[in-house]
Short mmCIF file of C-alpha atoms and ligand atoms in Angstrom, two decimals:
data_model
loop_
_atom_site.label_atom_id
_atom_site.label_comp_id
_atom_site.label_asym_id
_atom_site.label_seq_id
_atom_site.Cartn_x
_atom_site.Cartn_y
_atom_site.Cartn_z
CA MET J 2 -0.04 -0.17 -0.20
CA PRO J 3 1.73 3.07 -1.23
CA GLU J 4 2.20 5.97 1.61
CA SER J 5 0.59 8.75 -0.55
CA ILE J 6 -2.50 10.31 -1.29
CA THR J 7 -4.15 11.34 -5.02
CA ILE J 8 -5.79 14.37 -5.75
CA THR J 9 -8.22 15.00 -8.70
CA ASP J 10 -9.24 18.15 -9.65
CA ASN J 11 -12.47 17.48 -11.36
CA ARG J 12 -12.79 20.89 -13.17
CA ASN J 13 -9.90 19.70 -15.77
CA GLY J 14 -9.57 16.15 -14.97
CA GLU J 15 -5.59 16.75 -13.39
CA THR J 16 -4.16 14.46 -10.94
CA ILE J 17 -1.32 14.86 -8.23
CA GLU J 18 -0.17 12.22 -6.06
CA ILE J 19 1.60 13.24 -2.70
CA PRO J 20 3.34 11.50 -0.36
CA ILE J 21 2.40 10.91 2.98
CA VAL J 22 5.75 12.12 5.49
CA ASP J 23 5.97 11.79 8.96
CA GLY J 24 1.94 11.81 9.53
CA GLY J 25 1.78 14.70 6.65
CA VAL J 26 0.87 15.66 3.60
CA SER J 27 3.21 18.71 2.18
CA ALA J 28 0.66 21.80 1.08
CA ALA J 29 3.58 23.14 -1.20
CA GLU J 30 2.78 19.75 -3.56
CA TRP J 31 -0.99 20.63 -3.42
CA ALA J 32 -0.50 24.40 -4.70
CA LYS J 33 1.08 22.46 -7.68
CA LEU J 34 -1.98 21.40 -8.70
CA LEU J 35 -4.23 23.89 -7.19
CA PRO J 36 -2.89 27.32 -7.42
CA GLY J 37 -4.89 29.74 -5.42
CA ILE J 38 -7.19 27.35 -3.97
CA TRP J 39 -6.47 27.98 -0.12
CA PHE J 40 -6.88 24.82 2.98
CA TYR J 41 -10.00 26.46 4.96
CA ASP J 42 -8.69 25.51 8.54
CA PRO J 43 -9.79 28.14 10.97
CA ALA J 44 -7.67 27.81 14.20
CA PHE J 45 -5.46 25.54 12.41
CA MET J 46 -7.28 22.65 13.40
CA THR J 47 -5.97 20.14 10.89
CA THR J 48 -2.44 22.23 9.85
CA ALA J 49 1.15 21.33 10.95
CA VAL J 50 2.91 24.70 10.97
CA THR J 51 6.18 23.00 10.90
CA GLU J 52 8.63 20.09 11.57
CA SER J 53 9.68 19.65 15.02
CA SER J 54 11.85 18.04 16.94
CA ILE J 55 11.06 19.44 20.40
CA THR J 56 7.87 17.56 22.07
CA TRP J 57 6.11 14.83 21.02
CA ILE J 58 2.65 13.96 21.94
CA ASP J 59 0.16 11.03 21.72
CA GLY J 60 -3.22 12.90 22.34
CA ASP J 61 -5.27 9.30 21.82
CA ALA J 62 -2.68 7.44 24.37
CA GLY J 63 -2.58 10.32 26.31
CA LYS J 64 1.47 10.58 26.13
CA LEU J 65 4.05 13.35 26.22
CA GLU J 66 7.92 13.25 25.49
CA TYR J 67 10.46 16.28 25.47
CA ARG J 68 13.10 15.43 23.61
CA GLY J 69 12.20 11.64 23.45
CA TYR J 70 12.18 11.62 27.31
CA PRO J 71 8.65 10.85 28.88
CA ILE J 72 7.03 13.04 31.02
CA GLU J 73 7.12 10.86 33.62
CA GLN J 74 10.52 10.31 33.89
CA LEU J 75 11.38 13.78 33.56
CA ALA J 76 9.03 14.58 36.53
CA GLU J 77 10.25 12.55 38.98
CA ARG J 78 13.90 12.39 38.28
CA SER J 79 14.74 16.11 36.53
CA THR J 80 14.53 19.55 37.41
CA TYR J 81 13.25 22.39 35.58
CA LEU J 82 17.00 23.72 34.62
CA GLU J 83 18.22 20.55 33.58
CA VAL J 84 14.32 20.04 31.39
CA ALA J 85 15.11 23.62 30.01
CA TYR J 86 18.57 22.58 28.64
CA LEU J 87 17.51 19.51 27.53
CA LEU J 88 14.30 21.62 25.44
CA LEU J 89 16.68 24.03 24.33
CA ARG J 90 20.03 21.94 23.28
CA GLY J 91 18.09 18.75 22.11
CA ASP J 92 20.26 16.35 25.02
CA LEU J 93 20.68 16.09 28.71
CA PRO J 94 23.66 18.14 29.79
CA ASN J 95 26.53 16.26 31.13
CA ARG J 96 27.69 17.46 35.16
CA GLN J 97 30.21 20.13 33.46
CA GLN J 98 27.40 21.54 31.14
CA LEU J 99 24.67 21.55 33.83
CA ASP J 100 27.33 23.05 36.28
CA GLU J 101 27.75 26.16 33.57
CA TRP J 102 23.89 26.17 32.67
CA THR J 103 22.98 26.42 35.93
CA HIS J 104 25.51 29.37 37.32
CA GLU J 105 25.21 31.54 34.22
CA ILE J 106 21.09 31.37 35.04
CA THR J 107 21.80 31.86 38.53
CA TYR J 108 24.05 34.85 37.95
CA HIS J 109 21.21 36.59 35.36
CA THR J 110 18.19 36.90 37.88
CA PHE J 111 19.00 40.09 38.66
CA ILE J 112 16.88 42.68 37.26
CA HIS J 113 17.97 46.56 36.11
CA GLU J 114 16.97 48.73 38.56
CA ASN J 115 15.17 51.00 36.37
CA VAL J 116 12.68 47.88 35.48
CA ARG J 117 11.68 47.71 38.95
CA LYS J 118 11.99 51.55 40.38
CA ARG J 119 10.61 53.30 37.38
CA PHE J 120 8.72 51.10 35.14
CA LEU J 121 7.20 48.44 37.49
CA GLU J 122 6.40 50.84 40.15
CA GLY J 123 4.72 53.00 37.34
CA PHE J 124 1.74 50.41 37.45
CA HIS J 125 -2.05 50.98 39.39
CA TYR J 126 -1.92 49.50 42.78
CA ASP J 127 -4.31 46.45 41.80
CA ALA J 128 -2.57 45.74 38.27
CA HIS J 129 -3.05 42.14 37.49
CA PRO J 130 -0.01 40.43 37.64
CA MET J 131 0.16 38.77 34.11
CA GLY J 132 -0.71 42.41 32.71
CA ILE J 133 2.73 43.50 34.60
CA LEU J 134 4.76 40.37 33.92
CA VAL J 135 3.54 41.02 30.17
CA SER J 136 4.81 44.29 29.72
CA ALA J 137 7.86 44.00 31.64
CA VAL J 138 9.27 41.31 29.43
CA ALA J 139 8.39 43.52 26.52
CA ALA J 140 9.98 46.51 28.61
CA LEU J 141 13.18 44.27 28.51
CA SER J 142 13.62 44.83 24.92
CA THR J 143 14.72 48.45 25.20
CA PHE J 144 17.21 47.32 28.06
CA TYR J 145 19.06 44.84 25.99
CA PRO J 146 19.25 46.46 22.53
CA GLU J 147 21.63 44.06 21.09
CA ALA J 148 19.25 41.29 21.21
CA LYS J 149 17.70 42.76 17.77
CA ASP J 150 21.20 40.58 16.79
CA ILE J 151 19.21 37.51 16.47
CA PHE J 152 21.46 35.20 13.98
CA ASP J 153 24.32 35.89 16.62
CA PRO J 154 24.93 32.68 18.33
CA ALA J 155 26.73 34.42 21.35
CA THR J 156 23.88 37.61 21.31
CA ARG J 157 21.34 34.73 20.73
CA TYR J 158 22.61 32.76 23.87
CA LYS J 159 22.73 35.59 26.40
CA GLN J 160 19.26 36.33 25.82
CA ILE J 161 17.90 32.86 26.52
CA ILE J 162 19.68 32.60 29.62
CA ARG J 163 18.29 36.60 30.65
CA LEU J 164 14.95 35.52 29.95
CA ILE J 165 15.11 31.91 31.96
CA ALA J 166 16.87 33.53 34.50
CA LYS J 167 14.53 36.85 35.00
CA MET J 168 11.17 35.11 34.74
CA PRO J 169 10.76 34.38 37.74
CA THR J 170 11.92 37.74 39.38
CA LEU J 171 9.71 39.35 37.43
CA ALA J 172 6.81 37.24 38.15
CA ALA J 173 7.77 37.45 41.94
CA ALA J 174 8.20 41.46 41.68
CA ALA J 175 4.73 41.85 39.79
CA HIS J 176 3.13 40.02 42.89
CA ARG J 177 4.81 41.81 45.83
CA PHE J 178 3.95 45.27 43.89
CA SER J 179 0.01 44.00 43.48
CA ALA J 180 0.43 42.93 47.35
CA GLY J 181 2.14 46.06 48.27
CA MET J 182 5.08 44.26 49.54
CA PRO J 183 8.74 45.35 49.09
CA PHE J 184 10.52 43.77 46.40
CA VAL J 185 12.86 41.09 47.26
CA TYR J 186 16.48 40.86 45.57
CA PRO J 187 17.56 37.47 43.82
CA ASP J 188 19.47 35.10 46.39
CA ASN J 189 22.09 33.34 44.34
CA SER J 190 22.87 30.58 47.17
CA LEU J 191 19.41 29.73 46.28
CA ASN J 192 18.41 26.96 43.45
CA PHE J 193 16.15 28.06 40.80
CA PRO J 194 12.72 27.26 42.41
CA ALA J 195 13.58 27.88 46.04
CA ASN J 196 14.94 31.35 45.08
CA PHE J 197 11.72 32.16 43.17
CA LEU J 198 9.73 31.14 46.71
CA SER J 199 12.17 33.61 48.41
CA MET J 200 11.50 36.43 46.16
CA MET J 201 7.80 35.42 46.43
CA TRP J 202 7.18 35.05 50.22
CA LYS J 203 10.77 36.42 52.10
CA THR J 204 9.71 39.16 54.95
CA ALA J 205 12.21 40.32 57.67
CA GLU J 206 14.25 37.11 57.93
CA PRO J 207 17.73 37.36 56.51
CA ARG J 208 17.31 34.05 54.34
CA PHE J 209 14.04 32.52 53.07
CA ASP J 210 14.32 28.75 53.14
CA ALA J 211 11.56 27.48 51.75
CA ASN J 212 9.88 23.80 52.46
CA PRO J 213 12.30 21.80 50.34
CA ALA J 214 8.98 19.62 49.44
CA LEU J 215 7.13 22.45 48.09
CA ALA J 216 10.13 24.04 46.51
CA ARG J 217 10.12 20.30 44.98
CA ALA J 218 6.79 20.53 43.92
CA VAL J 219 6.79 23.87 42.25
CA ASP J 220 9.89 22.55 40.54
CA VAL J 221 8.20 19.45 38.98
CA LEU J 222 5.26 21.63 37.98
CA PHE J 223 7.79 24.12 35.99
CA ILE J 224 8.99 20.66 34.35
CA LEU J 225 5.53 19.68 33.29
CA HIS J 226 4.39 23.29 32.05
CA ALA J 227 7.64 23.51 30.22
CA ASP J 228 6.76 22.87 26.57
CA HIS J 229 3.68 21.51 25.06
CA GLU J 230 4.44 21.90 21.01
CA GLN J 231 2.07 24.21 18.70
CA ASN J 232 -0.42 25.42 21.64
CA CYS J 233 -1.64 29.01 21.32
CA SER J 234 1.33 31.04 23.32
CA THR J 235 4.39 28.86 21.52
CA THR J 236 2.11 29.60 18.09
CA ALA J 237 2.24 33.35 18.89
CA MET J 238 5.75 33.30 19.87
CA ARG J 239 6.77 31.66 16.15
CA VAL J 240 4.67 34.37 14.31
CA VAL J 241 6.00 36.98 16.05
CA GLY J 242 9.65 35.36 15.91
CA SER J 243 9.28 34.82 12.05
CA SER J 244 9.14 38.48 11.75
CA HIS J 245 12.53 38.39 13.16
CA ALA J 246 11.77 40.68 16.60
CA ASP J 247 13.85 40.22 19.28
CA PRO J 248 12.97 37.51 21.81
CA TYR J 249 11.87 39.57 24.33
CA SER J 250 9.10 41.28 21.96
CA ALA J 251 7.87 37.90 20.82
CA CYS J 252 8.09 36.30 24.48
CA ALA J 253 5.49 38.99 25.22
CA ALA J 254 3.69 37.97 22.86
CA ALA J 255 3.56 34.49 23.68
CA ALA J 256 2.71 35.69 27.43
CA ALA J 257 -0.12 37.49 26.22
CA ALA J 258 -1.62 34.59 24.71
CA LEU J 259 -1.56 32.56 27.52
CA TYR J 260 -3.35 34.81 29.42
CA GLY J 261 -6.45 34.14 27.87
CA PRO J 262 -8.97 31.55 29.96
CA ARG J 263 -8.88 29.15 27.53
CA HIS J 264 -4.80 28.62 28.00
CA GLY J 265 -2.93 29.93 30.84
CA GLY J 266 -5.93 31.06 32.79
CA ALA J 267 -7.95 27.61 33.11
CA ASN J 268 -6.56 26.63 36.65
CA GLU J 269 -7.94 30.26 37.85
CA ALA J 270 -11.38 29.49 36.26
CA VAL J 271 -10.93 25.14 38.00
CA ILE J 272 -10.92 27.19 41.23
CA ARG J 273 -13.65 29.76 40.58
CA MET J 274 -15.82 26.61 39.13
CA LEU J 275 -15.06 24.82 42.40
CA GLY J 276 -15.82 27.65 44.81
CA SER J 277 -18.99 28.18 42.89
CA ILE J 278 -20.30 24.32 42.94
CA GLY J 279 -19.63 24.98 47.05
CA SER J 280 -20.02 21.50 48.17
CA VAL J 281 -19.69 17.68 47.38
CA GLU J 282 -23.69 17.39 47.44
CA ASN J 283 -23.79 20.11 44.30
CA VAL J 284 -21.70 18.39 42.19
CA PRO J 285 -24.38 16.51 40.39
CA ASP J 286 -26.35 19.52 39.55
CA PHE J 287 -23.22 21.43 38.27
CA VAL J 288 -22.76 18.19 36.21
CA LYS J 289 -26.34 17.93 34.32
CA ALA J 290 -26.40 22.24 33.87
CA VAL J 291 -22.75 21.50 31.83
CA LYS J 292 -24.55 19.23 30.05
CA GLU J 293 -27.45 21.25 29.26
CA GLY J 294 -24.78 23.48 27.76
CA HIS J 295 -24.53 26.66 31.04
CA GLY J 296 -20.79 26.92 31.01
CA ARG J 297 -18.08 24.30 30.67
CA LEU J 298 -16.39 21.87 32.90
CA GLN J 299 -13.17 23.83 33.45
CA GLY J 300 -9.90 22.01 33.40
CA PHE J 301 -11.56 19.19 31.41
CA GLY J 302 -10.90 18.72 27.85
CA HIS J 303 -8.02 19.52 25.43
CA ARG J 304 -7.45 20.26 22.06
CA VAL J 305 -5.04 17.40 21.64
CA TYR J 306 -5.30 14.58 24.35
CA LYS J 307 -8.43 12.63 24.06
CA ASN J 308 -7.18 10.69 27.10
CA TYR J 309 -6.43 11.26 30.69
CA ASP J 310 -3.93 14.16 30.16
CA PRO J 311 -0.47 12.48 31.19
CA ARG J 312 0.44 15.83 32.78
CA ALA J 313 -2.59 15.68 35.20
CA LYS J 314 -1.81 12.37 36.45
CA ILE J 315 1.35 13.44 37.72
CA ILE J 316 -0.06 16.65 39.36
CA ARG J 317 -2.54 14.82 40.96
CA GLN J 318 0.25 12.98 42.92
CA VAL J 319 2.07 16.32 43.54
CA ALA J 320 -0.89 17.76 45.11
CA TYR J 321 -0.98 14.85 47.64
CA ASP J 322 2.57 15.43 48.42
CA VAL J 323 2.07 19.64 49.04
CA PHE J 324 -1.46 19.05 50.99
CA ASP J 325 1.04 16.89 53.17
CA SER J 326 3.15 20.17 54.21
CA THR J 327 0.18 22.54 53.62
CA GLY J 328 -3.05 20.99 54.72
CA LYS J 329 -5.73 19.84 52.50
CA ASN J 330 -7.09 22.42 50.22
CA PRO J 331 -11.10 22.47 51.03
CA LEU J 332 -11.74 22.40 47.20
CA LEU J 333 -9.86 18.81 46.89
CA ASP J 334 -13.10 16.82 47.68
CA ILE J 335 -15.31 18.73 45.35
CA ALA J 336 -12.38 18.28 42.79
CA LEU J 337 -12.42 14.34 43.20
CA LYS J 338 -16.25 14.41 43.01
CA LEU J 339 -16.60 16.05 40.04
CA GLU J 340 -13.67 13.90 38.02
CA GLU J 341 -15.52 10.87 38.96
CA ALA J 342 -18.69 12.17 37.88
CA ALA J 343 -17.58 13.31 34.82
CA LEU J 344 -15.62 10.07 34.00
CA GLY J 345 -18.52 7.74 34.75
CA ASP J 346 -20.79 9.99 32.59
CA GLU J 347 -21.57 9.60 28.66
CA TYR J 348 -21.68 13.15 27.80
CA PHE J 349 -17.93 13.75 28.73
CA VAL J 350 -16.77 9.88 27.96
CA SER J 351 -18.37 10.43 24.31
CA ARG J 352 -16.50 13.58 23.81
CA LYS J 353 -13.58 12.33 24.86
CA LEU J 354 -13.46 15.05 27.77
CA TYR J 355 -10.56 14.03 30.39
CA PRO J 356 -8.68 15.82 33.29
CA ASN J 357 -5.81 18.39 31.80
CA VAL J 358 -2.88 20.19 33.35
CA ASP J 359 -5.34 22.88 34.89
CA PHE J 360 -7.51 20.67 36.55
CA TYR J 361 -5.53 20.25 40.13
CA SER J 362 -2.42 22.72 39.42
CA GLY J 363 -4.75 25.63 40.91
CA LEU J 364 -5.50 23.66 43.76
CA ILE J 365 -1.64 23.31 44.48
CA TYR J 366 -1.02 26.84 43.90
CA GLN J 367 -3.45 28.08 46.02
CA ALA J 368 -2.61 25.38 48.91
CA MET J 369 0.53 26.99 48.69
CA GLY J 370 -0.64 30.62 49.29
CA PHE J 371 -0.17 32.05 45.87
CA PRO J 372 -3.37 34.50 45.01
CA MET J 373 -5.19 33.23 41.97
CA GLU J 374 -3.75 36.19 39.99
CA MET J 375 -0.87 34.51 39.94
CA PHE J 376 -1.94 31.25 38.54
CA PRO J 377 -1.03 32.26 34.72
CA VAL J 378 2.18 33.76 35.50
CA LEU J 379 3.37 30.54 37.13
CA PHE J 380 2.82 29.06 33.70
CA ALA J 381 4.81 31.53 32.10
CA ILE J 382 7.72 31.14 33.79
CA PRO J 383 8.39 27.59 32.98
CA ARG J 384 6.88 27.76 29.31
CA THR J 385 9.25 30.15 28.64
CA ALA J 386 12.03 27.44 28.13
CA GLY J 387 9.70 26.13 25.40
CA TRP J 388 8.87 29.19 23.64
CA LEU J 389 12.68 30.00 23.30
CA ALA J 390 13.60 26.47 22.35
CA HIS J 391 10.60 26.42 19.68
CA TRP J 392 12.05 30.23 18.66
CA VAL J 393 15.44 28.66 17.95
CA GLU J 394 14.49 25.96 15.94
CA LEU J 395 11.92 28.29 14.12
CA LEU J 396 15.37 30.60 13.29
CA ASP J 397 17.46 27.47 12.56
CA GLN J 398 15.19 26.61 9.79
CA ASP J 399 15.16 29.84 8.08
CA GLN J 400 11.35 29.86 7.92
CA LYS J 401 9.76 32.56 5.78
CA ILE J 402 7.31 35.49 7.81
CA ALA J 403 4.36 33.31 8.96
CA ARG J 404 1.28 35.11 6.29
CA PRO J 405 -1.80 32.72 6.26
CA ARG J 406 -4.49 33.16 3.74
CA GLN J 407 -7.84 34.21 3.76
CA LEU J 408 -11.33 33.18 2.18
CA TYR J 409 -12.91 36.57 1.56
CA ILE J 410 -16.60 36.70 1.98
CA GLY J 411 -17.04 40.19 2.45
CA SER J 412 -18.63 43.07 0.27
CA ALA J 413 -17.96 43.06 -3.71
CA ARG J 414 -16.29 46.35 -4.80
CA ARG J 415 -18.40 49.24 -3.93
CA ASP J 416 -17.99 53.29 -4.56
CA TYR J 417 -17.59 55.84 -1.20
CA VAL J 418 -20.54 57.58 -0.14
CA PRO J 419 -19.88 60.92 1.33
CA LEU J 420 -21.41 61.44 4.99
CA GLU J 421 -24.26 63.39 4.14
CA GLU J 422 -25.75 60.98 1.49
CA ARG J 423 -25.13 57.93 3.79
N1 CMC M 17 -16.97 20.76 29.67
C1 CMC M 17 -17.88 20.89 28.70
N2 CMC M 17 -18.06 20.09 27.23
C2 CMC M 17 -16.76 20.63 26.86
C3 CMC M 17 -15.76 20.96 27.57
C4 CMC M 17 -15.87 21.04 29.06
N3 CMC M 17 -14.59 21.92 28.99
N4 CMC M 17 -14.81 20.85 26.85
C5 CMC M 17 -15.19 20.22 25.11
N5 CMC M 17 -16.30 20.07 25.44
C6 CMC M 17 -17.66 19.96 24.25
C7 CMC M 17 -18.18 20.83 23.53
O1 CMC M 17 -19.04 21.44 23.81
C8 CMC M 17 -17.98 20.11 22.46
O2 CMC M 17 -19.68 19.66 22.27
P1 CMC M 17 -20.41 19.58 21.01
O3 CMC M 17 -19.49 18.67 20.31
O4 CMC M 17 -21.57 18.69 21.18
O5 CMC M 17 -20.21 20.74 20.35
C9 CMC M 17 -16.96 19.06 22.00
O6 CMC M 17 -16.87 18.81 23.58
C10 CMC M 17 -15.75 19.43 21.43
O7 CMC M 17 -15.29 20.77 22.42
P2 CMC M 17 -14.42 21.95 21.51
O8 CMC M 17 -14.63 23.40 22.08
O9 CMC M 17 -14.65 21.58 19.87
O10 CMC M 17 -13.09 21.52 21.40
P3 CMC M 17 -11.55 22.31 21.59
O11 CMC M 17 -10.59 21.46 21.12
O12 CMC M 17 -11.79 23.52 20.45
O13 CMC M 17 -11.66 23.04 22.89
C11 CMC M 17 -10.53 23.03 24.94
C12 CMC M 17 -10.25 22.50 23.80
C13 CMC M 17 -9.54 22.83 26.08
C14 CMC M 17 -10.35 24.87 25.10
C15 CMC M 17 -11.97 23.30 25.71
O14 CMC M 17 -11.89 21.97 26.17
C16 CMC M 17 -12.09 23.71 27.07
O15 CMC M 17 -12.88 25.16 26.92
N6 CMC M 17 -12.20 23.19 28.25
C17 CMC M 17 -12.46 23.87 29.58
C18 CMC M 17 -11.16 25.40 29.50
C19 CMC M 17 -9.53 24.49 30.16
O16 CMC M 17 -9.56 23.56 30.56
N7 CMC M 17 -8.58 24.76 29.19
C20 CMC M 17 -7.24 24.35 29.45
C21 CMC M 17 -6.53 23.51 28.20
S1 CMC M 17 -4.82 22.63 29.16
C22 CMC M 17 -4.07 23.67 29.20
C23 CMC M 17 -3.39 24.39 28.09
O17 CMC M 17 -2.77 24.06 27.45
O18 CMC M 17 -3.18 25.73 28.10
#
């Protein structure tokens, strides 16, 4: 059986055979037979925008791998910084490479004083931390004008280090500002997650030593959120990157895409939903209402996964580890009941709606004391590694500027009518 398809243009009987390669067919081949006839594919539902060797997902089987390594093994044995290296460089680092990488990132965590004093402090007192983060990342491009030199390997590498290193500092600064708390400088003696927790929670003590179980939980959550192939924010990164904008501007666009409730804002929506359900007894009525079309079951369903999201399985376990230290989140029982009800209900089963990564992550963040506004920010910190890995891949592929086509359905040509005659 040939691994190809044959397309016939019924207007003139011409045909073309297109090979199926790596699970796709080339649109360039299609265009040879049908120039000017476009694929109509809103939301890129069936379009592969690139070849990629970073992340592999089998949505039907519920499998996820970074550079070939199963997410379960990375979550159990690796760290976020090691995973960031893996995503960006393609292989796990050896001891010396990891030490250098960790050192570089640790010594680029500080932000320019003007970013903090003049820029961050200019926001309104109740500014959403995600809005602050999006703007602050874009503002970094003005502090590092050399970042425009995206084809110089050393300059490119420097901006990658800066972005990964400064995201937690900006994130914590955004929180401290909105909470009316003074800024905490990075502590280079702490590891990546412990330093982030120190910048978040330190008050008067000379050194903030995070509970190791909580620091590890943050690291695991960072690993799980580090990449997810061509998701909405990564696509934003690629589209902006394809215009050869600097990486700070492209990352700001990606972070803006992550801000939306359908993407990085879903874990906040889960907590609000669980709070509105109120108690385990109300779960059946809530499920009934969703089935009747009143809202969605937040944290359920995924464009790619038609099975249990493998990240959700790991997060469910992390939740119990965190609750051992923080005490159980009172919303957990409602979440468990809701999951049980949905997984046993024909409506959700037939649509292959399973818990996704966000179903349990908000419960953990809330138990650790993070305000809900910080949830998308907590997603943006590690996703920066994924955004940058795809950005590097895009530049190395020397892809053209992203510029899709449209099917025009608007008015035919008509003449301008002066205002007084309309
Ligand atoms: N609750 C109830 N029904 C749902 C849900 C849900 N969460 N998700 C999908 N459906 C139904 C939908 O109504 C539709 O039914 P029908 O065929 O009868 O019209 C069917 O399932 C297919 O839904 P869709 O909207 O066509 O699917 P999509 O691939 O466009 O949407 C999604 C994916 C994630 C936006 C959607 O499942 C959703 O809104 N989920 C809730 C929000 C959420 O948890 N988002 C986090 C995604 S994971 C984190 C990330 O990667 O950012």
